[in-house]
Tab-separated table of C-alpha atoms in Angstrom:
chain	number	residue	atom	x	y	z
S	3	UNK	CA	0.000	0.000	0.000
S	4	UNK	CA	1.362	3.365	-1.058
S	5	UNK	CA	0.072	6.214	1.135
S	6	UNK	CA	0.989	9.866	1.531
S	7	UNK	CA	-0.228	13.276	2.596
S	8	UNK	CA	-0.605	15.433	-0.511
S	9	UNK	CA	-1.098	19.086	-1.388
S	10	UNK	CA	-3.276	19.683	-4.437
S	11	UNK	CA	-2.878	23.054	-6.121
S	12	UNK	CA	-6.163	24.128	-7.719
S	13	UNK	CA	-7.009	27.327	-9.539
S	14	UNK	CA	-7.695	29.364	-6.379
S	15	UNK	CA	-6.233	27.421	-3.445
S	16	UNK	CA	-4.030	24.642	-2.164
S	17	UNK	CA	-5.990	21.721	-0.722
S	18	UNK	CA	-4.614	19.061	1.596
S	19	UNK	CA	-5.461	15.384	1.390
S	20	UNK	CA	-4.610	11.793	2.212
S	21	UNK	CA	-3.781	9.530	-0.711
S	22	UNK	CA	-3.725	5.718	-0.539
S	23	UNK	CA	-3.030	3.350	-3.426
S	24	UNK	CA	-2.914	-0.457	-3.094
S	25	UNK	CA	-0.601	-2.458	-5.316
S	26	UNK	CA	-2.332	-3.344	-8.604
S	27	UNK	CA	-5.201	-0.966	-7.855
S	28	UNK	CA	-8.331	-1.354	-9.998
S	29	UNK	CA	-9.159	2.347	-9.826
S	30	UNK	CA	-8.972	5.476	-7.680
S	31	UNK	CA	-11.867	7.052	-5.740
S	32	UNK	CA	-11.935	10.721	-4.712
S	33	UNK	CA	-14.138	11.579	-1.735
S	34	UNK	CA	-16.319	14.691	-1.507
S	35	UNK	CA	-17.322	15.092	2.130
S	36	UNK	CA	-20.542	16.612	3.376
S	37	UNK	CA	-21.246	20.029	4.808
S	38	UNK	CA	-19.170	20.934	7.828
S	39	UNK	CA	-16.939	17.852	7.502
S	40	UNK	CA	-13.359	17.257	6.349
S	41	UNK	CA	-10.954	14.578	5.162
S	42	UNK	CA	-10.840	13.387	8.769
S	43	UNK	CA	-14.479	12.258	8.690
S	44	UNK	CA	-14.607	8.936	10.553
S	45	UNK	CA	-17.304	7.612	8.250
S	46	UNK	CA	-15.468	8.412	5.035
S	47	UNK	CA	-12.194	7.089	6.435
S	48	UNK	CA	-13.925	3.821	7.269
S	49	UNK	CA	-15.373	3.524	3.779
S	50	UNK	CA	-11.968	4.377	2.298
S	51	UNK	CA	-10.287	1.597	4.289
S	52	UNK	CA	-12.833	-0.879	2.931
S	53	UNK	CA	-12.205	0.326	-0.619
S	54	UNK	CA	-8.456	-0.029	-0.132
S	55	UNK	CA	-8.976	-3.645	0.911
S	56	UNK	CA	-10.954	-4.096	-2.320
S	57	UNK	CA	-7.884	-2.876	-4.284
S	58	UNK	CA	-9.244	0.603	-4.913
S	59	UNK	CA	-7.128	3.673	-4.309
S	60	UNK	CA	-8.609	6.580	-2.359
S	61	UNK	CA	-8.115	10.321	-2.109
S	62	UNK	CA	-9.670	12.009	0.916
S	63	UNK	CA	-9.084	15.742	0.777
S	64	UNK	CA	-10.451	18.968	2.174
S	65	UNK	CA	-12.660	20.875	-0.221
S	66	UNK	CA	-12.014	24.070	1.768
S	67	UNK	CA	-8.757	25.729	2.812
S	68	UNK	CA	-7.968	26.139	6.506
S	69	UNK	CA	-8.923	29.811	6.285
S	70	UNK	CA	-12.213	29.083	4.547
S	71	UNK	CA	-12.995	26.351	7.041
S	72	UNK	CA	-12.371	28.697	9.987
S	73	UNK	CA	-14.815	31.209	8.505
S	74	UNK	CA	-17.298	28.485	7.634
S	75	UNK	CA	-17.439	27.245	11.226
S	76	UNK	CA	-19.097	30.540	12.159
S	77	UNK	CA	-20.961	31.517	9.002
S	78	UNK	CA	-21.583	28.217	7.142
S	79	UNK	CA	-21.140	30.269	3.954
S	80	UNK	CA	-18.901	27.805	2.118
S	81	UNK	CA	-20.353	24.390	2.988
S	82	UNK	CA	-23.422	24.966	0.810
S	83	UNK	CA	-21.529	26.681	-2.008
S	84	UNK	CA	-22.040	23.732	-4.344
S	85	UNK	CA	-20.417	25.388	-7.412
S	86	UNK	CA	-17.256	26.063	-5.388
S	87	UNK	CA	-17.135	22.511	-3.996
S	88	UNK	CA	-17.744	21.036	-7.467
S	89	UNK	CA	-15.010	23.201	-8.983
S	90	UNK	CA	-12.522	22.069	-6.323
S	91	UNK	CA	-13.464	18.422	-6.907
S	92	UNK	CA	-13.115	18.854	-10.673
S	93	UNK	CA	-9.627	20.251	-10.143
S	94	UNK	CA	-8.767	17.228	-7.987
S	95	UNK	CA	-9.941	14.945	-10.807
S	96	UNK	CA	-7.622	16.777	-13.185
S	97	UNK	CA	-4.790	16.372	-10.662
S	98	UNK	CA	-5.365	12.599	-10.468
S	99	UNK	CA	-5.426	12.423	-14.262
S	100	UNK	CA	-1.847	13.675	-14.534
S	101	UNK	CA	-0.207	11.837	-11.625
S	102	UNK	CA	2.065	9.008	-12.736
S	103	UNK	CA	0.501	6.545	-10.275
S	104	UNK	CA	-3.130	7.240	-11.194
S	105	UNK	CA	-3.329	8.608	-14.744
S	106	UNK	CA	-4.058	5.149	-16.191
S	107	UNK	CA	-6.766	4.350	-13.624
S	108	UNK	CA	-10.491	4.901	-13.850
S	109	UNK	CA	-11.636	7.621	-11.449
S	110	UNK	CA	-14.627	7.210	-9.161
S	111	UNK	CA	-16.312	9.799	-6.945
S	112	UNK	CA	-17.833	9.110	-3.525
S	113	UNK	CA	-19.996	11.957	-2.264
S	114	UNK	CA	-21.687	12.319	1.110
S	115	UNK	CA	-24.483	14.787	1.887
S	116	UNK	CA	-23.831	18.004	-0.097
S	117	UNK	CA	-20.636	16.409	-1.425
S	118	UNK	CA	-22.828	14.147	-3.563
S	119	UNK	CA	-24.066	17.163	-5.511
S	120	UNK	CA	-20.487	18.315	-6.048
S	121	UNK	CA	-19.571	14.803	-7.216
S	122	UNK	CA	-22.373	14.688	-9.780
S	123	UNK	CA	-21.549	18.144	-11.154
S	124	UNK	CA	-17.869	17.168	-11.419
S	125	UNK	CA	-18.838	13.934	-13.182
S	126	UNK	CA	-20.867	15.957	-15.682
S	127	UNK	CA	-17.883	18.282	-16.229
S	128	UNK	CA	-15.412	15.415	-16.738
S	129	UNK	CA	-17.413	12.687	-18.518
S	130	UNK	CA	-14.321	11.023	-20.014
S	131	UNK	CA	-12.457	10.821	-16.729
S	132	UNK	CA	-15.115	9.863	-14.172
S	133	UNK	CA	-16.150	6.228	-14.464
S	134	UNK	CA	-18.591	5.895	-11.550
S	135	UNK	CA	-20.285	7.869	-8.772
S	136	UNK	CA	-21.592	6.731	-5.385
S	137	UNK	CA	-23.713	8.951	-3.131
S	138	UNK	CA	-24.072	8.176	0.607
S	139	UNK	CA	-27.004	9.913	2.229
S	140	UNK	CA	-26.472	12.537	-0.427
S	141	UNK	CA	-28.266	15.560	-1.794
S	142	UNK	CA	-28.073	14.828	-5.543
S	143	UNK	CA	-30.984	17.201	-6.062
S	144	UNK	CA	-28.590	20.096	-5.401
S	145	UNK	CA	-26.720	19.212	-8.609
S	146	UNK	CA	-29.592	20.803	-10.534
S	147	UNK	CA	-29.445	20.687	-14.312
S	148	UNK	CA	-26.070	18.907	-14.243
S	149	UNK	CA	-27.987	15.701	-13.457
S	150	UNK	CA	-29.109	15.511	-17.091
S	151	UNK	CA	-25.480	15.537	-18.255
S	152	UNK	CA	-24.039	12.848	-15.979
S	153	UNK	CA	-22.765	9.864	-17.978
S	154	UNK	CA	-21.029	7.925	-15.189
S	155	UNK	CA	-23.002	5.024	-13.663
S	156	UNK	CA	-24.417	6.383	-10.420
S	157	UNK	CA	-25.398	4.594	-7.205
S	158	UNK	CA	-27.576	6.459	-4.696
S	159	UNK	CA	-27.529	4.964	-1.179
S	160	UNK	CA	-30.013	6.263	1.391
S	161	UNK	CA	-30.993	5.190	4.904
S	162	UNK	CA	-34.497	3.794	5.256
S	163	UNK	CA	-35.296	6.149	8.138
S	164	UNK	CA	-33.999	9.188	6.229
S	165	UNK	CA	-37.399	9.809	4.673
S	166	UNK	CA	-36.902	13.378	3.464
S	167	UNK	CA	-33.622	12.520	1.739
S	168	UNK	CA	-35.204	9.416	0.168
S	169	UNK	CA	-37.737	11.672	-1.539
S	170	UNK	CA	-35.012	14.063	-2.738
S	171	UNK	CA	-32.971	11.158	-4.135
S	172	UNK	CA	-35.989	9.756	-5.948
S	173	UNK	CA	-36.624	13.147	-7.552
S	174	UNK	CA	-32.987	13.442	-8.614
S	175	UNK	CA	-32.903	9.885	-9.992
S	176	UNK	CA	-35.700	10.770	-12.418
S	177	UNK	CA	-33.383	13.351	-14.005
S	178	UNK	CA	-30.515	10.911	-14.521
S	179	UNK	CA	-30.245	9.397	-17.996
S	180	UNK	CA	-27.090	7.419	-17.171
S	181	UNK	CA	-27.084	3.929	-15.688
S	182	UNK	CA	-28.228	4.442	-12.106
S	183	UNK	CA	-29.634	2.635	-9.109
S	184	UNK	CA	-31.111	3.726	-5.784
S	185	UNK	CA	-30.610	1.448	-2.780
S	186	UNK	CA	-32.421	2.105	0.499
S	187	UNK	CA	-30.763	0.468	3.499
S	188	UNK	CA	-33.441	-0.551	6.020
S	189	UNK	CA	-33.361	0.801	9.574
S	190	UNK	CA	-30.564	3.280	8.843
S	191	UNK	CA	-30.577	6.995	9.570
S	192	UNK	CA	-28.881	9.779	7.621
S	193	UNK	CA	-25.370	9.077	8.953
S	194	UNK	CA	-25.666	5.259	8.907
S	195	UNK	CA	-24.524	5.115	12.535
S	196	UNK	CA	-26.533	1.979	13.343
S	197	UNK	CA	-24.499	-1.256	13.770
S	198	UNK	CA	-23.411	-2.731	10.450
S	199	UNK	CA	-25.046	-0.074	8.272
S	200	UNK	CA	-21.880	1.768	7.254
S	201	UNK	CA	-20.267	-1.574	6.451
S	202	UNK	CA	-23.172	-2.248	4.122
S	203	UNK	CA	-22.585	1.115	2.436
S	204	UNK	CA	-18.914	0.200	2.040
S	205	UNK	CA	-19.705	-3.169	0.460
S	206	UNK	CA	-22.153	-1.625	-1.996
S	207	UNK	CA	-19.692	1.135	-2.947
S	208	UNK	CA	-16.805	-1.307	-3.408
S	209	UNK	CA	-18.930	-3.517	-5.673
S	210	UNK	CA	-20.139	-0.534	-7.749
S	211	UNK	CA	-16.683	0.925	-8.201
S	212	UNK	CA	-15.106	-2.483	-8.715
S	213	UNK	CA	-17.475	-3.190	-11.588
S	214	UNK	CA	-17.550	0.170	-13.333
S	215	UNK	CA	-14.013	1.428	-12.786
S	216	UNK	CA	-12.529	-1.844	-14.007
S	217	UNK	CA	-14.612	-1.440	-17.154
S	218	UNK	CA	-13.644	2.232	-17.469
S	219	UNK	CA	-9.922	1.622	-17.111
S	220	UNK	CA	-9.983	-1.516	-19.228
């Protein structure tokens, strides 16, 4: 396993992340965390570890700079700036596409909460580079008109007790013309904190990426 802390220079900032790449990786998955979170999210780190075991590389990185995050803690002005988050994620995709270790790999996006909207917009912006998208308890509806342009196979995972978000995912799914599937995990809330539920999310994500990224890179 190759792992490192990385600094990603984007058009308006330098973003910090954690990069992990198993030997003979099948693909690489960039994470877009939810509002108010960071690359240190316990839930995303747990999913990333599962993906690594499934021979998928991972990039967990902060969508906001330290300065932006400090402001956001008081004002919440950046966490719902979906265009900004999507632009940062798109830049990270471009960064992965030119790194020697990852440029030949299919790229997947894993988005949680508002990060799912950023992931879908980025997938629409980079249709030739993004091979699959997974949303965990996401807000794909916030991707707006970009939903019509997404080509990457998309998996929407929602907790069965997260009724409002289920409805929003169902509305968004109707706008997707790409291969897509919605899976509702019974007896799970928005954060999938119930025993075994996050593991189920991880298994579903690993299977989706394993299938579609292998096809994309092959």
